[in-house]
mmCIF file of C-alpha atoms in Angstrom:
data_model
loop_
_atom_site.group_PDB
_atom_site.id
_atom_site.type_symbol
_atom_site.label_atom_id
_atom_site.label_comp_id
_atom_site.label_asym_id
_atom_site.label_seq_id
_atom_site.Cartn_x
_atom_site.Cartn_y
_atom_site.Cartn_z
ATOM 1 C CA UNK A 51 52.343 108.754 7.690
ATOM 2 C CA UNK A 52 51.033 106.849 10.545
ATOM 3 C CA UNK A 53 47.567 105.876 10.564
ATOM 4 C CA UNK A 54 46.576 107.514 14.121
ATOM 5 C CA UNK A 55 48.635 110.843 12.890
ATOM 6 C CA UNK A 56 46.362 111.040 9.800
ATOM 7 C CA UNK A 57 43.030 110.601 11.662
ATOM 8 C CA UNK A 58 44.155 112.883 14.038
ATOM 9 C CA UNK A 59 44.794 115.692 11.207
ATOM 10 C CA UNK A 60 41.449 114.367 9.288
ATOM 11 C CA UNK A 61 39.435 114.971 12.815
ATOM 12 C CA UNK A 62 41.582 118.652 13.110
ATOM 13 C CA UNK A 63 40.538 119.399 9.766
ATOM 14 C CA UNK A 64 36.922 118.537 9.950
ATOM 15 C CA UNK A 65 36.620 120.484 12.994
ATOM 16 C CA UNK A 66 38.826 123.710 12.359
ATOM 17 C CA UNK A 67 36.839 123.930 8.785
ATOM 18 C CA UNK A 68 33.545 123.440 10.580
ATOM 19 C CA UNK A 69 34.596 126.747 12.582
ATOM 20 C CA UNK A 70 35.520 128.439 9.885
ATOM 21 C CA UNK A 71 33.062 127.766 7.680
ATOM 22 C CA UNK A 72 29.893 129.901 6.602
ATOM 23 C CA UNK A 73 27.574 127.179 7.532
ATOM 24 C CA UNK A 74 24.567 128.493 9.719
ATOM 25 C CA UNK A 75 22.771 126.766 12.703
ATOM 26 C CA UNK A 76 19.440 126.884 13.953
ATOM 27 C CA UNK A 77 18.822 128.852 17.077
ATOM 28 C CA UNK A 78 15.730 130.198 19.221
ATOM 29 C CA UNK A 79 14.377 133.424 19.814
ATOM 30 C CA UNK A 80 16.295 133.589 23.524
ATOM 31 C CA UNK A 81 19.908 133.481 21.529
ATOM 32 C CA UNK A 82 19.327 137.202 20.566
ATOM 33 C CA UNK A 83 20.490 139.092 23.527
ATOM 34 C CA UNK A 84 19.179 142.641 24.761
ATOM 35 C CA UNK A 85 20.598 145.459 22.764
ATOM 36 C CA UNK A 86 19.571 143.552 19.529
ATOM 37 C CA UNK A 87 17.603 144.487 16.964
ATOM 38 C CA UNK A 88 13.864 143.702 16.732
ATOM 39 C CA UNK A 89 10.834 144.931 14.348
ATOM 40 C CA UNK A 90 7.328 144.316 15.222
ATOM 41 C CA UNK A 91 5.811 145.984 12.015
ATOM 42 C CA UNK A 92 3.419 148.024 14.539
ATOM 43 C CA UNK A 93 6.275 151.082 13.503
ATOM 44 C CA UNK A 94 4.208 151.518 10.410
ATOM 45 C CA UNK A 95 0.640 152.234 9.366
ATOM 46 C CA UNK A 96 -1.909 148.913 8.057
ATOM 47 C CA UNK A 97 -1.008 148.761 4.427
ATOM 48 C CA UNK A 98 2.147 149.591 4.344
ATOM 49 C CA UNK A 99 4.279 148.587 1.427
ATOM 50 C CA UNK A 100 7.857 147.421 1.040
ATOM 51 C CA UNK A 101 8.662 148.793 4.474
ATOM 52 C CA UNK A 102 12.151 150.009 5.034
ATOM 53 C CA UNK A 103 13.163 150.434 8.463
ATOM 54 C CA UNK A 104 16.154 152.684 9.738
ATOM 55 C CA UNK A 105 17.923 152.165 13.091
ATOM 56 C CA UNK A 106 16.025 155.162 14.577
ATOM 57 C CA UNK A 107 12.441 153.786 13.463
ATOM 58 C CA UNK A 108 12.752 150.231 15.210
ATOM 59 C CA UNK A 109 14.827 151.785 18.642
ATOM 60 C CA UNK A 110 18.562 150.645 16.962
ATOM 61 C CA UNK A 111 21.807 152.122 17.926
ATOM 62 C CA UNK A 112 24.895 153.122 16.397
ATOM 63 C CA UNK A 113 25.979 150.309 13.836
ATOM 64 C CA UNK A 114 22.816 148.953 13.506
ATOM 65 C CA UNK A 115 21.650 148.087 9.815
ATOM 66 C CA UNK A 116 18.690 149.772 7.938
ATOM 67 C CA UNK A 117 16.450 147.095 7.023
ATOM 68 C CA UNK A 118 14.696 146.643 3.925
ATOM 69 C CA UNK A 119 11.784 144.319 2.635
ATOM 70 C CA UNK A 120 10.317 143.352 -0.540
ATOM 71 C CA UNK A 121 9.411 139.984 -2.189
ATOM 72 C CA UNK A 122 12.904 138.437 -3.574
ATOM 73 C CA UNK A 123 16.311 138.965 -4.531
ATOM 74 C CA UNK A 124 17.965 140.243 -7.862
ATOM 75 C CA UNK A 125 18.991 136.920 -9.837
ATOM 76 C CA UNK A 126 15.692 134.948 -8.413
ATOM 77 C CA UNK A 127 12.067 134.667 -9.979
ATOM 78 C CA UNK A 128 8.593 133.747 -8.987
ATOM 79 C CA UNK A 129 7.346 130.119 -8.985
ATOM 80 C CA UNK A 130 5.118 131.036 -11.573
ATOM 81 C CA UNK A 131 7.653 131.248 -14.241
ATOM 82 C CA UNK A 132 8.002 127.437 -14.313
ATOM 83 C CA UNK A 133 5.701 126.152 -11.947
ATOM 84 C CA UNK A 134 6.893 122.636 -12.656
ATOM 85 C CA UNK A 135 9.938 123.815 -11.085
ATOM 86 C CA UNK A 136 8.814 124.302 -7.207
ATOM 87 C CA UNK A 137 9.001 121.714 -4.973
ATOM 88 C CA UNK A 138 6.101 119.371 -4.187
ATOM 89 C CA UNK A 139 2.882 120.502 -2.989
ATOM 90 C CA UNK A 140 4.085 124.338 -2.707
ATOM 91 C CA UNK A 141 1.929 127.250 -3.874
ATOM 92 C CA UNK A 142 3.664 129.141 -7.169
ATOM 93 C CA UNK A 143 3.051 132.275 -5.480
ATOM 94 C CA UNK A 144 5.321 131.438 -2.120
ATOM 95 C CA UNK A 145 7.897 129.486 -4.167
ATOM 96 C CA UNK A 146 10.428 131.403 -5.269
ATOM 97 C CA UNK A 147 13.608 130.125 -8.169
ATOM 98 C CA UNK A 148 17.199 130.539 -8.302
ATOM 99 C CA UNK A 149 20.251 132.207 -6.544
ATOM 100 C CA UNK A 150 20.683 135.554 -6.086
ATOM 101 C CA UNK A 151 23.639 137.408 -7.874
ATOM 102 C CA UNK A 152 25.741 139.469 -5.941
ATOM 103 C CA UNK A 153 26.085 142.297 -4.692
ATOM 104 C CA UNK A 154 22.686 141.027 -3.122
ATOM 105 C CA UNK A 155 20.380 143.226 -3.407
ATOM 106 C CA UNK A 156 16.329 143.423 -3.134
ATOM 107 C CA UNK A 157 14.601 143.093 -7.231
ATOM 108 C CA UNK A 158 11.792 145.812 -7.550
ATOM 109 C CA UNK A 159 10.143 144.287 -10.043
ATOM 110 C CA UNK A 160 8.877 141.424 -7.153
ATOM 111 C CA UNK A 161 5.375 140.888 -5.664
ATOM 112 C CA UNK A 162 5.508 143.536 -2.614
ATOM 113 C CA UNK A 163 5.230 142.779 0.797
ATOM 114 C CA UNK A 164 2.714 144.638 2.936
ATOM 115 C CA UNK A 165 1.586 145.057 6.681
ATOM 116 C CA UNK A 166 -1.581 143.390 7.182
ATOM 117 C CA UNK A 167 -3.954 142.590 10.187
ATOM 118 C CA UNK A 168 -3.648 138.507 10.710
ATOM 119 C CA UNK A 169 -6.252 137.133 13.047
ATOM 120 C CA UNK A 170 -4.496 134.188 13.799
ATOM 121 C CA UNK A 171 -1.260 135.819 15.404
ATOM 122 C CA UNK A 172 -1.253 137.422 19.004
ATOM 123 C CA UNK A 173 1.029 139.573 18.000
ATOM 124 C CA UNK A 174 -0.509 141.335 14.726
ATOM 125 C CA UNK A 175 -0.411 143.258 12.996
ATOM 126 C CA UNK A 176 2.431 140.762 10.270
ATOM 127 C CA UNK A 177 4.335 141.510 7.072
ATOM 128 C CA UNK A 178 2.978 139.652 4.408
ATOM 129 C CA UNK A 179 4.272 138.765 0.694
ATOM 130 C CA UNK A 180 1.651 139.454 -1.948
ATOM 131 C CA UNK A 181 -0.957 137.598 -2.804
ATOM 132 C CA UNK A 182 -2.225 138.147 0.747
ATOM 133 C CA UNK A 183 -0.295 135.425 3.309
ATOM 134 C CA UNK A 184 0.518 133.822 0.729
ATOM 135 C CA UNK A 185 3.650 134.922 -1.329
ATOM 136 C CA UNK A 186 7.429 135.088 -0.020
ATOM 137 C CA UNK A 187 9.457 137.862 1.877
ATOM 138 C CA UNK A 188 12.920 138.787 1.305
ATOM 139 C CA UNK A 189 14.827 141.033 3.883
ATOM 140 C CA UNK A 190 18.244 142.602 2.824
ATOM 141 C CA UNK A 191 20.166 144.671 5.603
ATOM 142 C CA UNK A 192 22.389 146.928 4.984
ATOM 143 C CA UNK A 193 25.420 145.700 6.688
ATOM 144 C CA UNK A 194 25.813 141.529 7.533
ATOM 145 C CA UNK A 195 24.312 140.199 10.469
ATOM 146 C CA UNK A 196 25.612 137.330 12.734
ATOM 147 C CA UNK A 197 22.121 135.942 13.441
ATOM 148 C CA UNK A 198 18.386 136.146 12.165
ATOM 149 C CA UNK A 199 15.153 135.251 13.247
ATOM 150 C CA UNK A 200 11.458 135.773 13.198
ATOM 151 C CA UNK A 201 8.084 134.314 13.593
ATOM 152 C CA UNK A 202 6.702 132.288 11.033
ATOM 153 C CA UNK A 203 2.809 131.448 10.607
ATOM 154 C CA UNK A 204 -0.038 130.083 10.474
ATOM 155 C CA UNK A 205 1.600 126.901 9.852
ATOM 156 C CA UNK A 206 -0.687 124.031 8.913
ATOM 157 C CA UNK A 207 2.021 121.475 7.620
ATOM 158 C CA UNK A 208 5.400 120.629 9.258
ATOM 159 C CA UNK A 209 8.621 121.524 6.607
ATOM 160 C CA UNK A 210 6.422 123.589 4.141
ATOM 161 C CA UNK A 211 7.956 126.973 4.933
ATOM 162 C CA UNK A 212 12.068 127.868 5.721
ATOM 163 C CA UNK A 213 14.049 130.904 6.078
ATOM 164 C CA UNK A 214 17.196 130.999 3.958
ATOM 165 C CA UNK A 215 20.260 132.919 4.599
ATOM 166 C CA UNK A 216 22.632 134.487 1.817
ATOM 167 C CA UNK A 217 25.764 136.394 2.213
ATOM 168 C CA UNK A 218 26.570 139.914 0.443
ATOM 169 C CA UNK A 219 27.918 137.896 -2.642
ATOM 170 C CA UNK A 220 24.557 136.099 -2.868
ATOM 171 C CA UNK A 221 26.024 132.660 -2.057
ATOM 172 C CA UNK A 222 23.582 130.438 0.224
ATOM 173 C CA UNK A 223 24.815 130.071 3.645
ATOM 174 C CA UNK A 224 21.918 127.653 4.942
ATOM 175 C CA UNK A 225 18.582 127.631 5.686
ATOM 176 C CA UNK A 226 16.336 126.169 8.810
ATOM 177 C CA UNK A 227 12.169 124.879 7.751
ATOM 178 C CA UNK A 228 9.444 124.814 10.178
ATOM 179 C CA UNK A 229 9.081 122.155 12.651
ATOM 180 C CA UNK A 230 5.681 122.687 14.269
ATOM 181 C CA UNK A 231 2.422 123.832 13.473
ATOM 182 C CA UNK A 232 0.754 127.401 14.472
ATOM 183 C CA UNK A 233 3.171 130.201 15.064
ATOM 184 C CA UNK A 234 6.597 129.286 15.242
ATOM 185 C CA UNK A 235 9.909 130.825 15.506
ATOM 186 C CA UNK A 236 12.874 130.347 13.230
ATOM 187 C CA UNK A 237 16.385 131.779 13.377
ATOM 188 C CA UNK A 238 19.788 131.040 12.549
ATOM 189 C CA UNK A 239 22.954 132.239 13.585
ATOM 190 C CA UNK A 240 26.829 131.143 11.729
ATOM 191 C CA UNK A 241 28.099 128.625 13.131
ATOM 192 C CA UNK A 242 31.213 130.820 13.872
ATOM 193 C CA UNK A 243 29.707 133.463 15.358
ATOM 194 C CA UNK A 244 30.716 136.575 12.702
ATOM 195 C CA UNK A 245 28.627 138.639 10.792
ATOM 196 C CA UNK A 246 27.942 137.070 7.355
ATOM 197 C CA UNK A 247 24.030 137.290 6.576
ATOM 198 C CA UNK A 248 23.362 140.065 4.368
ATOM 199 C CA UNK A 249 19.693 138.487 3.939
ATOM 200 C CA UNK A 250 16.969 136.277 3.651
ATOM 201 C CA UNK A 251 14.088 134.772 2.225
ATOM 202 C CA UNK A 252 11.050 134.134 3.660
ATOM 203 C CA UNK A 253 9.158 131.558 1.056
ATOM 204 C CA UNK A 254 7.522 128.124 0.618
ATOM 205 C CA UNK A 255 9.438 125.028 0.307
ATOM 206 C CA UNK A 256 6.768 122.590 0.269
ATOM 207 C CA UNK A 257 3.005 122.095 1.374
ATOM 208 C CA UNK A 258 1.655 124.896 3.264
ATOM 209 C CA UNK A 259 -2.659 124.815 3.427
ATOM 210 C CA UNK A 260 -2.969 127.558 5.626
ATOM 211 C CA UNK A 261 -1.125 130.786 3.927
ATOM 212 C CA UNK A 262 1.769 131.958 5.810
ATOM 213 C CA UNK A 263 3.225 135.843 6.898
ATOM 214 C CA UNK A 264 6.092 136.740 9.572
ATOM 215 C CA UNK A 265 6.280 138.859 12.468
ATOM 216 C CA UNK A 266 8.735 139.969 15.312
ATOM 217 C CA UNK A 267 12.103 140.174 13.271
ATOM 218 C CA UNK A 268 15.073 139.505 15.515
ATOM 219 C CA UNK A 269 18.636 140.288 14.503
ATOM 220 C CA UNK A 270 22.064 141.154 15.935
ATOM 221 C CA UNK A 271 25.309 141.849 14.774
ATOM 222 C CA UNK A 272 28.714 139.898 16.797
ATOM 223 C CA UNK A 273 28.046 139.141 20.250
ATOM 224 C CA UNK A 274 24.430 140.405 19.737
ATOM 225 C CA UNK A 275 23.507 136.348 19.231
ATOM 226 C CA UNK A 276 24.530 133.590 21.017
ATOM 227 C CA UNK A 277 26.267 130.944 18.767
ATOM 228 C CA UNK A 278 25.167 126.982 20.152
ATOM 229 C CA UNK A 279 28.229 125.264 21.860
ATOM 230 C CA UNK A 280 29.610 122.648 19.899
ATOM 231 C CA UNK A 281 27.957 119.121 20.129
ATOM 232 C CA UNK A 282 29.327 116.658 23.003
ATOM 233 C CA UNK A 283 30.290 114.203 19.964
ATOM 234 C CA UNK A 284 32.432 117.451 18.085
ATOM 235 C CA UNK A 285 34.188 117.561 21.510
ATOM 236 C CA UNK A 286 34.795 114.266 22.539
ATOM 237 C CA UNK A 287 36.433 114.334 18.328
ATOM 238 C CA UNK A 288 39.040 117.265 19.382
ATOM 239 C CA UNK A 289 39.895 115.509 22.638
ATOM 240 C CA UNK A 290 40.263 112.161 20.755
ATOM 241 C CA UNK A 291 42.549 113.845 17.902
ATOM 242 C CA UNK A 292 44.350 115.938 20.437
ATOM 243 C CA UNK A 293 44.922 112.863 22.517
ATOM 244 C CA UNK A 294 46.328 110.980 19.675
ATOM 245 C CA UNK A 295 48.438 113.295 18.247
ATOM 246 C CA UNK A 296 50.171 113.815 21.728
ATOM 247 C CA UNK A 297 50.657 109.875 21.838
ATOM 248 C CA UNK A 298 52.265 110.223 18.195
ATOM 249 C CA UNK A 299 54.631 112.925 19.240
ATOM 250 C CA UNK A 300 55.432 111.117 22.764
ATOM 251 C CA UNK A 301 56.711 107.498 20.599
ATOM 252 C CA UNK A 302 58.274 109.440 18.523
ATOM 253 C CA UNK A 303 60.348 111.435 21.062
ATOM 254 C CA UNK A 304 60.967 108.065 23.153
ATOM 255 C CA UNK A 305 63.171 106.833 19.496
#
Protein backbone atom coordinates (compact mmCIF):
# COMPACT_ATOMS: atom_id res chain seq x y z
CA UNK A 1 0.00 0.00 0.00
CA UNK A 2 1.38 3.35 -0.59
CA UNK A 3 2.91 5.13 2.14
CA UNK A 4 0.69 8.49 1.91
CA UNK A 5 -2.57 6.02 1.53
CA UNK A 6 -1.64 4.37 4.87
CA UNK A 7 -1.07 7.62 6.84
CA UNK A 8 -4.00 8.87 5.45
CA UNK A 9 -6.14 5.74 6.85
CA UNK A 10 -3.84 5.81 10.21
CA UNK A 11 -4.89 9.76 10.60
CA UNK A 12 -8.85 8.53 9.59
CA UNK A 13 -8.60 6.01 12.12
CA UNK A 14 -7.19 7.98 14.94
CA UNK A 15 -9.71 10.53 14.41
CA UNK A 16 -13.03 8.53 13.62
CA UNK A 17 -12.06 6.32 16.93
CA UNK A 18 -11.44 9.50 18.88
CA UNK A 19 -15.25 10.33 17.98
CA UNK A 20 -16.40 7.32 18.78
CA UNK A 21 -14.81 6.64 21.67
CA UNK A 22 -16.05 6.92 25.44
CA UNK A 23 -13.26 9.17 26.33
CA UNK A 24 -14.50 12.33 28.34
CA UNK A 25 -13.23 16.00 28.16
CA UNK A 26 -13.06 18.64 30.54
CA UNK A 27 -15.56 21.41 30.25
CA UNK A 28 -16.81 24.57 32.36
CA UNK A 29 -19.80 25.31 34.13
CA UNK A 30 -21.16 27.62 30.92
CA UNK A 31 -21.22 24.19 28.62
CA UNK A 32 -24.45 23.15 30.52
CA UNK A 33 -27.16 24.95 28.74
CA UNK A 34 -30.61 26.19 30.28
CA UNK A 35 -33.09 23.42 30.65
CA UNK A 36 -30.32 21.32 32.42
CA UNK A 37 -30.27 19.89 35.46
CA UNK A 38 -28.82 21.55 38.59
CA UNK A 39 -28.90 20.73 42.55
CA UNK A 40 -27.91 23.23 45.05
CA UNK A 41 -28.49 20.93 48.17
CA UNK A 42 -30.61 24.00 49.70
CA UNK A 43 -33.79 21.36 48.47
CA UNK A 44 -33.12 19.58 51.70
CA UNK A 45 -32.94 20.25 55.42
CA UNK A 46 -29.01 20.73 57.31
CA UNK A 47 -28.17 17.16 58.05
CA UNK A 48 -29.50 15.50 55.57
CA UNK A 49 -28.23 12.07 54.71
CA UNK A 50 -27.65 10.20 51.48
CA UNK A 51 -29.91 12.65 49.67
CA UNK A 52 -31.81 11.34 46.73
CA UNK A 53 -33.20 13.80 44.50
CA UNK A 54 -36.17 13.22 41.96
CA UNK A 55 -36.77 15.38 38.86
CA UNK A 56 -39.65 17.19 40.65
CA UNK A 57 -37.45 18.08 43.87
CA UNK A 58 -34.51 19.91 41.92
CA UNK A 59 -37.16 21.73 39.06
CA UNK A 60 -36.33 18.65 36.25
CA UNK A 61 -38.54 17.77 33.42
CA UNK A 62 -39.67 14.86 31.67
CA UNK A 63 -36.57 12.47 31.09
CA UNK A 64 -34.65 13.85 33.61
CA UNK A 65 -32.75 11.28 35.97
CA UNK A 66 -33.41 10.82 39.77
CA UNK A 67 -30.24 11.42 41.40
CA UNK A 68 -28.78 9.60 44.12
CA UNK A 69 -25.74 10.14 46.58
CA UNK A 70 -23.82 8.18 48.96
CA UNK A 71 -20.05 7.60 49.56
CA UNK A 72 -18.86 4.94 46.73
CA UNK A 73 -19.73 2.44 44.33
CA UNK A 74 -20.47 -1.41 44.66
CA UNK A 75 -17.00 -3.19 43.74
CA UNK A 76 -14.88 -0.15 45.47
CA UNK A 77 -13.61 0.23 49.20
CA UNK A 78 -12.35 2.85 51.54
CA UNK A 79 -8.66 3.90 51.66
CA UNK A 80 -8.55 2.57 54.94
CA UNK A 81 -8.57 -0.98 53.94
CA UNK A 82 -4.97 -0.72 52.67
CA UNK A 83 -3.89 2.59 53.31
CA UNK A 84 -0.57 1.86 51.66
CA UNK A 85 -2.60 1.65 48.66
CA UNK A 86 -3.77 5.50 48.10
CA UNK A 87 -1.86 7.70 46.31
CA UNK A 88 0.71 10.05 47.86
CA UNK A 89 -0.09 12.46 50.43
CA UNK A 90 -4.04 11.65 50.28
CA UNK A 91 -6.17 11.28 53.40
CA UNK A 92 -7.51 7.34 53.81
CA UNK A 93 -10.80 8.71 54.44
CA UNK A 94 -11.18 10.68 50.82
CA UNK A 95 -9.28 7.93 48.96
CA UNK A 96 -11.30 5.53 47.74
CA UNK A 97 -9.96 1.66 45.90
CA UNK A 98 -10.95 -0.20 42.96
CA UNK A 99 -13.49 -0.31 40.01
CA UNK A 100 -16.87 -0.54 40.32
CA UNK A 101 -18.74 -3.73 39.01
CA UNK A 102 -21.53 -3.30 36.91
CA UNK A 103 -24.59 -2.73 36.82
CA UNK A 104 -23.15 0.40 38.75
CA UNK A 105 -24.78 0.96 41.45
CA UNK A 106 -24.33 3.08 44.89
CA UNK A 107 -22.75 0.36 48.05
CA UNK A 108 -24.79 1.06 51.33
CA UNK A 109 -22.46 -0.15 53.42
CA UNK A 110 -20.17 3.34 52.52
CA UNK A 111 -19.40 6.35 54.78
CA UNK A 112 -22.67 8.61 54.05
CA UNK A 113 -22.69 11.82 52.63
CA UNK A 114 -24.53 14.63 54.38
CA UNK A 115 -25.61 18.38 53.86
CA UNK A 116 -23.58 20.52 55.95
CA UNK A 117 -23.11 24.36 56.51
CA UNK A 118 -19.38 25.20 54.94
CA UNK A 119 -18.16 28.64 55.84
CA UNK A 120 -15.82 28.84 53.22
CA UNK A 121 -18.32 28.51 50.17
CA UNK A 122 -20.70 31.45 49.04
CA UNK A 123 -22.92 29.22 48.06
CA UNK A 124 -23.57 26.86 51.26
CA UNK A 125 -25.02 25.06 52.42
CA UNK A 126 -22.49 21.66 50.47
CA UNK A 127 -22.79 17.88 50.39
CA UNK A 128 -20.15 16.43 52.21
CA UNK A 129 -18.66 12.69 52.45
CA UNK A 130 -18.25 11.53 56.03
CA UNK A 131 -15.81 12.25 58.16
CA UNK A 132 -16.95 15.88 57.88
CA UNK A 133 -15.28 17.55 54.40
CA UNK A 134 -13.29 15.12 54.38
CA UNK A 135 -14.41 11.71 52.84
CA UNK A 136 -15.53 11.05 49.06
CA UNK A 137 -18.98 11.40 47.22
CA UNK A 138 -20.34 9.15 44.72
CA UNK A 139 -23.42 10.22 42.55
CA UNK A 140 -25.27 7.48 40.46
CA UNK A 141 -28.24 8.74 38.16
CA UNK A 142 -30.64 6.87 37.09
CA UNK A 143 -30.39 7.08 33.42
CA UNK A 144 -26.67 8.17 31.62
CA UNK A 145 -25.83 11.61 31.31
CA UNK A 146 -23.84 13.34 28.47
CA UNK A 147 -22.07 15.78 30.82
CA UNK A 148 -21.31 16.40 34.65
CA UNK A 149 -20.14 18.98 36.74
CA UNK A 150 -19.99 20.61 40.10
CA UNK A 151 -18.09 22.73 42.46
CA UNK A 152 -15.31 21.40 44.22
CA UNK A 153 -13.73 22.97 47.55
CA UNK A 154 -11.90 24.37 49.71
CA UNK A 155 -8.99 23.46 47.72
CA UNK A 156 -5.63 24.08 49.35
CA UNK A 157 -3.36 22.01 46.89
CA UNK A 158 -3.52 21.95 43.04
CA UNK A 159 -4.32 18.01 41.63
CA UNK A 160 -5.33 16.63 45.13
CA UNK A 161 -9.02 16.16 44.35
CA UNK A 162 -10.78 14.80 40.69
CA UNK A 163 -14.11 13.79 39.63
CA UNK A 164 -14.26 10.45 37.84
CA UNK A 165 -16.78 9.32 35.42
CA UNK A 166 -18.04 5.57 34.97
CA UNK A 167 -20.51 4.20 32.59
CA UNK A 168 -23.60 1.83 33.58
CA UNK A 169 -21.18 -1.24 33.20
CA UNK A 170 -18.82 0.37 35.73
CA UNK A 171 -15.98 0.83 33.21
CA UNK A 172 -13.96 4.25 33.76
CA UNK A 173 -14.63 6.71 31.14
CA UNK A 174 -12.11 9.51 32.45
CA UNK A 175 -11.68 11.74 35.01
CA UNK A 176 -10.63 15.71 35.23
CA UNK A 177 -8.41 16.91 38.95
CA UNK A 178 -8.44 20.32 40.25
CA UNK A 179 -6.42 22.99 38.81
CA UNK A 180 -6.71 25.93 41.20
CA UNK A 181 -7.05 26.63 44.66
CA UNK A 182 -10.41 27.83 46.61
CA UNK A 183 -13.64 26.85 45.00
CA UNK A 184 -13.41 25.51 41.72
CA UNK A 185 -15.52 23.98 39.15
CA UNK A 186 -15.05 20.66 37.43
CA UNK A 187 -17.07 18.95 34.71
CA UNK A 188 -16.76 16.72 31.93
CA UNK A 189 -18.70 15.98 29.06
CA UNK A 190 -17.90 12.68 26.22
CA UNK A 191 -16.04 13.63 23.86
CA UNK A 192 -18.86 12.53 21.43
CA UNK A 193 -21.47 14.20 22.79
CA UNK A 194 -24.00 11.01 23.87
CA UNK A 195 -25.16 10.06 27.03
CA UNK A 196 -22.74 7.58 28.69
CA UNK A 197 -22.08 8.71 32.46
CA UNK A 198 -24.10 6.75 34.71
CA UNK A 199 -21.85 8.30 37.65
CA UNK A 200 -19.19 9.61 39.55
CA UNK A 201 -16.92 9.92 42.26
CA UNK A 202 -16.11 12.68 44.10
CA UNK A 203 -12.71 11.63 46.18
CA UNK A 204 -9.04 12.46 46.88
CA UNK A 205 -6.34 11.68 44.54
CA UNK A 206 -3.53 13.21 46.22
CA UNK A 207 -2.66 16.01 48.87
CA UNK A 208 -5.54 17.94 49.97
CA UNK A 209 -4.75 20.12 53.61
CA UNK A 210 -7.83 21.84 53.66
CA UNK A 211 -10.85 19.07 53.64
CA UNK A 212 -12.91 19.21 50.64
CA UNK A 213 -17.14 18.97 49.93
CA UNK A 214 -19.12 19.84 46.54
CA UNK A 215 -21.86 22.01 45.70
CA UNK A 216 -24.02 23.20 42.65
CA UNK A 217 -24.32 19.80 40.67
CA UNK A 218 -24.73 20.45 36.96
CA UNK A 219 -25.86 17.79 34.52
CA UNK A 220 -27.62 17.32 31.17
CA UNK A 221 -28.59 14.69 29.04
CA UNK A 222 -27.79 15.10 24.72
CA UNK A 223 -27.76 18.52 23.62
CA UNK A 224 -28.21 19.62 27.30
CA UNK A 225 -24.05 20.13 27.25
CA UNK A 226 -22.01 21.56 24.88
CA UNK A 227 -19.26 19.11 23.64
CA UNK A 228 -15.60 21.35 22.96
CA UNK A 229 -14.89 21.61 19.13
CA UNK A 230 -12.17 19.59 18.09
CA UNK A 231 -8.57 21.02 18.49
CA UNK A 232 -7.12 23.19 15.43
CA UNK A 233 -4.23 20.40 15.25
CA UNK A 234 -7.27 17.34 15.05
CA UNK A 235 -8.49 19.49 12.10
CA UNK A 236 -5.68 20.52 10.27
CA UNK A 237 -5.05 16.06 10.67
CA UNK A 238 -8.55 15.38 8.74
CA UNK A 239 -7.78 18.05 6.14
CA UNK A 240 -4.21 16.66 5.75
CA UNK A 241 -5.55 12.88 5.44
CA UNK A 242 -8.46 13.97 3.34
CA UNK A 243 -6.10 15.91 1.15
CA UNK A 244 -3.88 13.01 0.66
CA UNK A 245 -6.13 10.47 0.05
CA UNK A 246 -7.75 12.63 -2.80
CA UNK A 247 -4.09 13.00 -4.30
CA UNK A 248 -3.85 9.02 -4.04
CA UNK A 249 -7.09 8.47 -5.83
CA UNK A 250 -6.33 11.40 -8.50
CA UNK A 251 -2.58 9.37 -9.63
CA UNK A 252 -4.23 6.58 -9.59
CA UNK A 253 -7.09 7.56 -11.94
CA UNK A 254 -4.47 9.53 -14.26
CA UNK A 255 -2.82 5.45 -14.92
Amino acid sequence: MNALLRLTLAAGAVLFAGSASAAVVRVDEAAFVAGSGLITFSEFALGTTNPVYAPATYGGGAGSPTVTFDGYFQGQSAGATNPGACPAGAAVSGCVLGTPTGPLSLDAASPDTFIASDGSNPTSPVLSGSPLFNGSIAILFSTPQAGVGLQGGFFNAIGGTAITAFDAAGNLLGSVTNTGLGIEFLGLVTDDGLAQISGLLFSLVGSEPAGFAIDNVRFGGQGEVVTPVPEPASIALMGTGLLGLMAVRRRKAGR
